[in-house]
CSV table of C-alpha atoms in Angstrom, one decimal:
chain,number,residue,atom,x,y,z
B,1,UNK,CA,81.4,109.2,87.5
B,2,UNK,CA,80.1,112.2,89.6
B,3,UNK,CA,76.8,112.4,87.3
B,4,UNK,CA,75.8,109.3,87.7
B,5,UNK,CA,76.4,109.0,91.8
B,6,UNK,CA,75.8,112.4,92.7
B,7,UNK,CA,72.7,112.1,95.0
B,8,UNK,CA,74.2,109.1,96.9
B,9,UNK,CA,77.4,111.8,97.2
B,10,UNK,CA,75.2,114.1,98.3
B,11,UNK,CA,73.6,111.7,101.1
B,12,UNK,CA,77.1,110.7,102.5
B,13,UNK,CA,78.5,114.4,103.0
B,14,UNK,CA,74.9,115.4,104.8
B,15,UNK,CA,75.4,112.2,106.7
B,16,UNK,CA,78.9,113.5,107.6
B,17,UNK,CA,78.0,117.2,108.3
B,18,UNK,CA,75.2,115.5,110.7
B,19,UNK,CA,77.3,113.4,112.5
B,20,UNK,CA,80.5,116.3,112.7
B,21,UNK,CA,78.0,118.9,114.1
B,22,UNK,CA,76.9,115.8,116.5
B,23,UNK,CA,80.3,114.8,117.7
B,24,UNK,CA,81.5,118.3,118.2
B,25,UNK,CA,79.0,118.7,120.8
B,26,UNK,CA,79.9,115.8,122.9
B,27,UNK,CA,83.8,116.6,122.5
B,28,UNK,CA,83.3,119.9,123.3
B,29,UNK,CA,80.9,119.0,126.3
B,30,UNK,CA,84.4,116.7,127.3
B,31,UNK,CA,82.1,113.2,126.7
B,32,UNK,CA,85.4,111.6,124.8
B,33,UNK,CA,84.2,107.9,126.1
B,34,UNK,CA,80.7,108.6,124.5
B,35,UNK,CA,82.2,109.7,121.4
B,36,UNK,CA,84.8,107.1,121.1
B,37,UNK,CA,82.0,104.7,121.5
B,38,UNK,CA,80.0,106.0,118.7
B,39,UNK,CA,82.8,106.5,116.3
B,40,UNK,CA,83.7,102.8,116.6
B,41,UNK,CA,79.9,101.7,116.1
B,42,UNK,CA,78.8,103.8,113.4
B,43,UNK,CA,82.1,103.4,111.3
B,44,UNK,CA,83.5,100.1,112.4
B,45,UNK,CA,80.3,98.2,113.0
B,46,UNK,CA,78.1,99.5,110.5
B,47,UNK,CA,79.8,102.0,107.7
B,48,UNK,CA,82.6,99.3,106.9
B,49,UNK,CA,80.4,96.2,106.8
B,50,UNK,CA,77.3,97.8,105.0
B,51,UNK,CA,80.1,99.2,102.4
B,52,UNK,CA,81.3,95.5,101.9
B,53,UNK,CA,78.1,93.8,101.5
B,54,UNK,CA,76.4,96.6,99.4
B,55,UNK,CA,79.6,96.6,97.1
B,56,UNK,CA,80.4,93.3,96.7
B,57,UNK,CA,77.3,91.3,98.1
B,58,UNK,CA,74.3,90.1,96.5
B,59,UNK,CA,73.5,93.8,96.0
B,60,UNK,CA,76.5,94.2,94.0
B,61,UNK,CA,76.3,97.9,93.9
B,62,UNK,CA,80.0,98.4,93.3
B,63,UNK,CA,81.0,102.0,93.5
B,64,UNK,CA,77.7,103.3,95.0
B,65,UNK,CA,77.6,100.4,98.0
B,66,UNK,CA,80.7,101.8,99.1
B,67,UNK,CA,78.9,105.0,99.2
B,68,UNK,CA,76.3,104.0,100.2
B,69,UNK,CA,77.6,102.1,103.1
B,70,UNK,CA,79.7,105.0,104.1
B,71,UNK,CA,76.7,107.1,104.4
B,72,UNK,CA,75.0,104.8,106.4
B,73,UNK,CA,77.5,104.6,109.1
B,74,UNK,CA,78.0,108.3,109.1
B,75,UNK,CA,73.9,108.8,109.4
B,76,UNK,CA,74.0,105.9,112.5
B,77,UNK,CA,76.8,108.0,114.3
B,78,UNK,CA,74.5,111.4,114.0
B,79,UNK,CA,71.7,109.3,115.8
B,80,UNK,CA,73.5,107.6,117.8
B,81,UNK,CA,75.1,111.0,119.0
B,82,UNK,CA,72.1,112.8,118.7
B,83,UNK,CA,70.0,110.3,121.2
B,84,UNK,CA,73.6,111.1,123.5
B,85,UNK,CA,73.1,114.5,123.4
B,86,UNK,CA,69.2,114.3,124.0
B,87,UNK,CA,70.4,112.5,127.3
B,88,UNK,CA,73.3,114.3,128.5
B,89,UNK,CA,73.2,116.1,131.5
B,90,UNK,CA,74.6,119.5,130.8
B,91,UNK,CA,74.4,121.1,134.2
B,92,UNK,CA,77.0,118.4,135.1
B,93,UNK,CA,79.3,119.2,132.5
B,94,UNK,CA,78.8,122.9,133.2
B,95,UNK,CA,79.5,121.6,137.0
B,96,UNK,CA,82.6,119.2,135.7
B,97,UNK,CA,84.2,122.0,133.0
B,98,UNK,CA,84.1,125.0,136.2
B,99,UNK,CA,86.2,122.7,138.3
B,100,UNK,CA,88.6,121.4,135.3
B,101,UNK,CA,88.9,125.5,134.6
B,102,UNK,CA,89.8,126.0,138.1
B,103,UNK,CA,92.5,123.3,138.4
B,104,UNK,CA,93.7,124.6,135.3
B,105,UNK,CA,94.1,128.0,136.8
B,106,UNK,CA,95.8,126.6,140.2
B,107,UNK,CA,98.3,124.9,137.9
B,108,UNK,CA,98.9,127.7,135.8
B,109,UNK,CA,99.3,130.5,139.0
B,110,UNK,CA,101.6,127.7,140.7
B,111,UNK,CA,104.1,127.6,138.1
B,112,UNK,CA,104.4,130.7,137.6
């Protein structure tokens, strides 16, 4: 089983490590909204119904549509975040993340 769908295993965990290194960017950067968004597209909209069709369509790739359609939606979410981050303004965040540290801190002295 693994001989014969190797590459297209191969293709879906790249498409993963993509789209992980993608979406750890934007959550770390605190764009949850952004990320939520892309999470639903590229694996509702596209991984789950390109699996479906590819395995049990016309194509009727079985095994390797799922795959197949997996690695597709994983790939869209790496673009999709990738065209984010290519967009995102990061003096903002750097603005937004000072002032979330510094309520933070006020919270923090307060109770104590």
């Amino acid at each position: 089983l693994l001989q014969r769908n190797w590459l297209i295993l191969t293709f879906c965990i790249a498409g993963t490590a993509l789209s992980q290194g993608t979406a750890a960017a934007l959550d770390g950067a605190a764009a949850v909204r952004s990320l939520a968004a892309i999470v639903v597209t590229g694996s509702w909209c596209i991984g789950l119904p390109m699996s479906a069709f590819l395995a049990f369509g016309p194509p009727g790739l079985r095994l390797r549509g799922i795959w197949l359609g997996l690695a597709s939606g994983e790939l869209a979410k790496a673009i999709i975040a990738g065209i984010t981050l290519s967009r995102f303004d990061w003096s903002q965040a750097a603005v937004d993340a000072r002032q979330r540290s510094e309520v933070a801190e006020m919270t923090t002295l307060s109770q104590s």
